[in-house]
Amino acid sequence: MSARLFVGNLPFDSTEEELRELFAPLGPVLRIHFPLDRETSRPRGFAFVEFDDSAKALEAITRFNNQLFRGRPLVVQSAGRIRRLPFGGRAFARNRSWPVVGTRRGRGGEEAFTQFRARRSASRQKEIPQGRPWRAWAEGAD
């Protein structure tokens, strides 16, 4: 079964051939992917390396994590499962205004979410003074 690794903190001018040479002592590399910046079309400073054997990938993590590569310490971690996303491979999610870390509704669970919703609704309510015309209130005239 193939294993995919995340290799971070790469120099921006590093090439695929340099990474192949770096990981060559462990065995053949199936694939190397350098994500590019959308605006500049230059590498973003990390890559994904895929091995045909998960044992070789674990050996690469232990051997190359925090090792210097062209003057920079590499970050080598398991990239996890390869997931195919709908909508052309891009993540599709609603625009959420609460943190989505930890549990389903945020770090503190349901209670933190209800407190956040109460604070948000209180900040959205504007106090319109009674007894004065609306235009005078909007312009700030007393």
PDB file of C-alpha atoms in Angstrom:
ATOM      1  CA  MET A   1       0.000   0.000   0.000  1.00  0.00           C
ATOM      2  CA  SER A   2       1.383   3.400  -0.931  1.00  0.00           C
ATOM      3  CA  ALA A   3       2.077   6.072   1.674  1.00  0.00           C
ATOM      4  CA  ARG A   4       2.135   9.804   1.147  1.00  0.00           C
ATOM      5  CA  LEU A   5       4.375  12.206   3.075  1.00  0.00           C
ATOM      6  CA  PHE A   6       4.233  15.952   3.594  1.00  0.00           C
ATOM      7  CA  VAL A   7       7.664  17.578   3.239  1.00  0.00           C
ATOM      8  CA  GLY A   8       7.656  21.155   4.503  1.00  0.00           C
ATOM      9  CA  ASN A   9      10.029  24.088   4.956  1.00  0.00           C
ATOM     10  CA  LEU A  10      11.592  23.545   1.537  1.00  0.00           C
ATOM     11  CA  PRO A  11      13.532  26.330  -0.164  1.00  0.00           C
ATOM     12  CA  PHE A  12      11.339  28.001  -2.767  1.00  0.00           C
ATOM     13  CA  ASP A  13      13.774  27.208  -5.573  1.00  0.00           C
ATOM     14  CA  SER A  14      14.076  23.478  -4.792  1.00  0.00           C
ATOM     15  CA  THR A  15      13.277  21.039  -7.596  1.00  0.00           C
ATOM     16  CA  GLU A  16      11.731  17.629  -7.974  1.00  0.00           C
ATOM     17  CA  GLU A  17      15.096  16.107  -8.926  1.00  0.00           C
ATOM     18  CA  GLU A  18      16.662  17.321  -5.666  1.00  0.00           C
ATOM     19  CA  LEU A  19      13.913  15.660  -3.648  1.00  0.00           C
ATOM     20  CA  ARG A  20      14.256  12.448  -5.643  1.00  0.00           C
ATOM     21  CA  GLU A  21      18.003  12.434  -4.869  1.00  0.00           C
ATOM     22  CA  LEU A  22      17.297  13.098  -1.184  1.00  0.00           C
ATOM     23  CA  PHE A  23      14.836  10.206  -0.814  1.00  0.00           C
ATOM     24  CA  ALA A  24      16.631   7.832  -3.245  1.00  0.00           C
ATOM     25  CA  PRO A  25      18.541   5.871  -0.540  1.00  0.00           C
ATOM     26  CA  LEU A  26      15.208   4.657   0.863  1.00  0.00           C
ATOM     27  CA  GLY A  27      13.925   3.275  -2.419  1.00  0.00           C
ATOM     28  CA  PRO A  28      12.010   4.429  -5.463  1.00  0.00           C
ATOM     29  CA  VAL A  29       9.675   7.379  -5.091  1.00  0.00           C
ATOM     30  CA  LEU A  30       6.357   6.937  -6.903  1.00  0.00           C
ATOM     31  CA  ARG A  31       5.337  10.561  -7.171  1.00  0.00           C
ATOM     32  CA  ILE A  32       6.385  14.040  -6.055  1.00  0.00           C
ATOM     33  CA  HIS A  33       3.918  16.923  -6.123  1.00  0.00           C
ATOM     34  CA  PHE A  34       4.949  20.573  -5.680  1.00  0.00           C
ATOM     35  CA  PRO A  35       1.864  22.774  -5.149  1.00  0.00           C
ATOM     36  CA  LEU A  36       2.241  26.106  -6.941  1.00  0.00           C
ATOM     37  CA  ASP A  37       1.151  29.558  -5.853  1.00  0.00           C
ATOM     38  CA  ARG A  38      -1.858  30.719  -7.887  1.00  0.00           C
ATOM     39  CA  GLU A  39      -0.598  34.228  -8.543  1.00  0.00           C
ATOM     40  CA  THR A  40       3.134  33.704  -9.051  1.00  0.00           C
ATOM     41  CA  SER A  41       3.182  30.076 -10.314  1.00  0.00           C
ATOM     42  CA  ARG A  42       6.162  29.388  -8.053  1.00  0.00           C
ATOM     43  CA  PRO A  43       6.479  26.511  -5.542  1.00  0.00           C
ATOM     44  CA  ARG A  44       4.920  27.247  -2.149  1.00  0.00           C
ATOM     45  CA  GLY A  45       7.707  25.767   0.003  1.00  0.00           C
ATOM     46  CA  PHE A  46       6.331  22.271   0.558  1.00  0.00           C
ATOM     47  CA  ALA A  47       5.796  19.077  -1.392  1.00  0.00           C
ATOM     48  CA  PHE A  48       4.082  15.702  -1.195  1.00  0.00           C
ATOM     49  CA  VAL A  49       6.199  12.584  -1.694  1.00  0.00           C
ATOM     50  CA  GLU A  50       4.575   9.205  -2.303  1.00  0.00           C
ATOM     51  CA  PHE A  51       6.304   5.868  -1.598  1.00  0.00           C
ATOM     52  CA  ASP A  52       5.102   2.442  -2.666  1.00  0.00           C
ATOM     53  CA  ASP A  53       5.654   0.983   0.810  1.00  0.00           C
ATOM     54  CA  SER A  54       4.502   2.443   4.139  1.00  0.00           C
ATOM     55  CA  ALA A  55       7.596   1.042   5.920  1.00  0.00           C
ATOM     56  CA  LYS A  56       9.829   3.148   3.665  1.00  0.00           C
ATOM     57  CA  ALA A  57       7.671   6.179   4.407  1.00  0.00           C
ATOM     58  CA  LEU A  58       8.049   5.652   8.167  1.00  0.00           C
ATOM     59  CA  GLU A  59      11.787   5.303   7.723  1.00  0.00           C
ATOM     60  CA  ALA A  60      11.831   8.560   5.736  1.00  0.00           C
ATOM     61  CA  ILE A  61       9.985  10.341   8.558  1.00  0.00           C
ATOM     62  CA  THR A  62      12.444   9.158  11.208  1.00  0.00           C
ATOM     63  CA  ARG A  63      15.480   9.794   9.011  1.00  0.00           C
ATOM     64  CA  PHE A  64      14.695  13.175   7.425  1.00  0.00           C
ATOM     65  CA  ASN A  65      12.480  15.023   9.928  1.00  0.00           C
ATOM     66  CA  ASN A  66      14.397  18.073  11.280  1.00  0.00           C
ATOM     67  CA  GLN A  67      17.379  17.310   9.021  1.00  0.00           C
ATOM     68  CA  LEU A  68      19.010  20.219   7.191  1.00  0.00           C
ATOM     69  CA  PHE A  69      18.302  20.478   3.465  1.00  0.00           C
ATOM     70  CA  ARG A  70      20.057  23.387   1.777  1.00  0.00           C
ATOM     71  CA  GLY A  71      20.335  25.211   5.095  1.00  0.00           C
ATOM     72  CA  ARG A  72      16.743  24.688   6.266  1.00  0.00           C
ATOM     73  CA  PRO A  73      15.389  22.028   8.669  1.00  0.00           C
ATOM     74  CA  LEU A  74      12.873  19.826   6.884  1.00  0.00           C
ATOM     75  CA  VAL A  75       9.469  18.944   8.284  1.00  0.00           C
ATOM     76  CA  VAL A  76       8.552  15.404   7.202  1.00  0.00           C
ATOM     77  CA  GLN A  77       5.160  14.089   8.333  1.00  0.00           C
ATOM     78  CA  SER A  78       2.574  11.630   7.185  1.00  0.00           C
ATOM     79  CA  ALA A  79       0.105  13.318   4.853  1.00  0.00           C
ATOM     80  CA  GLY A  80      -2.707  10.954   5.784  1.00  0.00           C
ATOM     81  CA  ARG A  81      -5.322   9.620   3.407  1.00  0.00           C
ATOM     82  CA  ILE A  82      -5.689  10.983  -0.085  1.00  0.00           C
ATOM     83  CA  ARG A  83      -9.235  12.315  -0.266  1.00  0.00           C
ATOM     84  CA  ARG A  84     -11.002  13.174  -3.450  1.00  0.00           C
ATOM     85  CA  LEU A  85     -13.277  16.146  -2.934  1.00  0.00           C
ATOM     86  CA  PRO A  86     -16.397  16.997  -4.921  1.00  0.00           C
ATOM     87  CA  PHE A  87     -16.704  20.127  -7.058  1.00  0.00           C
ATOM     88  CA  GLY A  88     -13.524  19.644  -9.038  1.00  0.00           C
ATOM     89  CA  GLY A  89     -11.309  18.739  -6.079  1.00  0.00           C
ATOM     90  CA  ARG A  90     -11.875  21.940  -4.136  1.00  0.00           C
ATOM     91  CA  ALA A  91     -13.205  21.982  -0.621  1.00  0.00           C
ATOM     92  CA  PHE A  92     -16.779  23.213  -0.436  1.00  0.00           C
ATOM     93  CA  ALA A  93     -18.000  24.497   2.890  1.00  0.00           C
ATOM     94  CA  ARG A  94     -20.387  27.122   4.112  1.00  0.00           C
ATOM     95  CA  ASN A  95     -18.943  30.336   5.396  1.00  0.00           C
ATOM     96  CA  ARG A  96     -18.955  29.777   9.134  1.00  0.00           C
ATOM     97  CA  SER A  97     -18.333  32.493  11.655  1.00  0.00           C
ATOM     98  CA  TRP A  98     -17.543  30.223  14.605  1.00  0.00           C
ATOM     99  CA  PRO A  99     -14.394  28.168  15.183  1.00  0.00           C
ATOM    100  CA  VAL A 100     -14.569  24.617  13.868  1.00  0.00           C
ATOM    101  CA  VAL A 101     -11.849  23.068  16.028  1.00  0.00           C
ATOM    102  CA  GLY A 102     -12.262  20.155  18.388  1.00  0.00           C
ATOM    103  CA  THR A 103     -15.894  19.120  18.699  1.00  0.00           C
ATOM    104  CA  ARG A 104     -18.650  19.595  16.169  1.00  0.00           C
ATOM    105  CA  ARG A 105     -19.514  23.159  17.118  1.00  0.00           C
ATOM    106  CA  GLY A 106     -16.133  24.416  18.245  1.00  0.00           C
ATOM    107  CA  ARG A 107     -13.586  23.994  20.966  1.00  0.00           C
ATOM    108  CA  GLY A 108     -15.937  24.288  23.942  1.00  0.00           C
ATOM    109  CA  GLY A 109     -18.798  22.233  22.537  1.00  0.00           C
ATOM    110  CA  GLU A 110     -22.439  23.248  22.387  1.00  0.00           C
ATOM    111  CA  GLU A 111     -22.284  25.642  25.358  1.00  0.00           C
ATOM    112  CA  ALA A 112     -19.518  27.736  23.821  1.00  0.00           C
ATOM    113  CA  PHE A 113     -21.446  27.882  20.564  1.00  0.00           C
ATOM    114  CA  THR A 114     -24.625  29.131  22.241  1.00  0.00           C
ATOM    115  CA  GLN A 115     -22.631  31.764  24.147  1.00  0.00           C
ATOM    116  CA  PHE A 116     -20.984  32.866  20.919  1.00  0.00           C
ATOM    117  CA  ARG A 117     -24.364  33.084  19.163  1.00  0.00           C
ATOM    118  CA  ALA A 118     -25.789  35.183  22.019  1.00  0.00           C
ATOM    119  CA  ARG A 119     -22.835  37.603  21.893  1.00  0.00           C
ATOM    120  CA  ARG A 120     -23.097  37.876  18.132  1.00  0.00           C
ATOM    121  CA  SER A 121     -26.838  38.580  18.130  1.00  0.00           C
ATOM    122  CA  ALA A 122     -26.408  41.169  20.899  1.00  0.00           C
ATOM    123  CA  SER A 123     -23.735  42.982  18.916  1.00  0.00           C
ATOM    124  CA  ARG A 124     -25.889  42.980  15.791  1.00  0.00           C
ATOM    125  CA  GLN A 125     -28.859  44.643  17.456  1.00  0.00           C
ATOM    126  CA  LYS A 126     -28.760  48.406  17.165  1.00  0.00           C
ATOM    127  CA  GLU A 127     -30.481  50.532  19.688  1.00  0.00           C
ATOM    128  CA  ILE A 128     -32.762  52.972  17.909  1.00  0.00           C
ATOM    129  CA  PRO A 129     -33.906  55.659  20.330  1.00  0.00           C
ATOM    130  CA  GLN A 130     -37.643  56.135  20.558  1.00  0.00           C
ATOM    131  CA  GLY A 131     -39.345  59.488  20.213  1.00  0.00           C
ATOM    132  CA  ARG A 132     -37.000  60.980  17.600  1.00  0.00           C
ATOM    133  CA  PRO A 133     -37.258  60.889  13.835  1.00  0.00           C
ATOM    134  CA  TRP A 134     -35.173  58.185  12.220  1.00  0.00           C
ATOM    135  CA  ARG A 135     -33.287  60.555   9.902  1.00  0.00           C
ATOM    136  CA  ALA A 136     -32.143  62.732  12.835  1.00  0.00           C
ATOM    137  CA  TRP A 137     -30.862  59.655  14.659  1.00  0.00           C
ATOM    138  CA  ALA A 138     -29.018  58.353  11.560  1.00  0.00           C
ATOM    139  CA  GLU A 139     -27.329  61.680  10.921  1.00  0.00           C
ATOM    140  CA  GLY A 140     -26.305  62.011  14.550  1.00  0.00           C
ATOM    141  CA  ALA A 141     -28.213  65.218  15.187  1.00  0.00           C
ATOM    142  CA  ASP A 142     -29.583  65.769  18.695  1.00  0.00           C
TER     143      ASP A 142
END
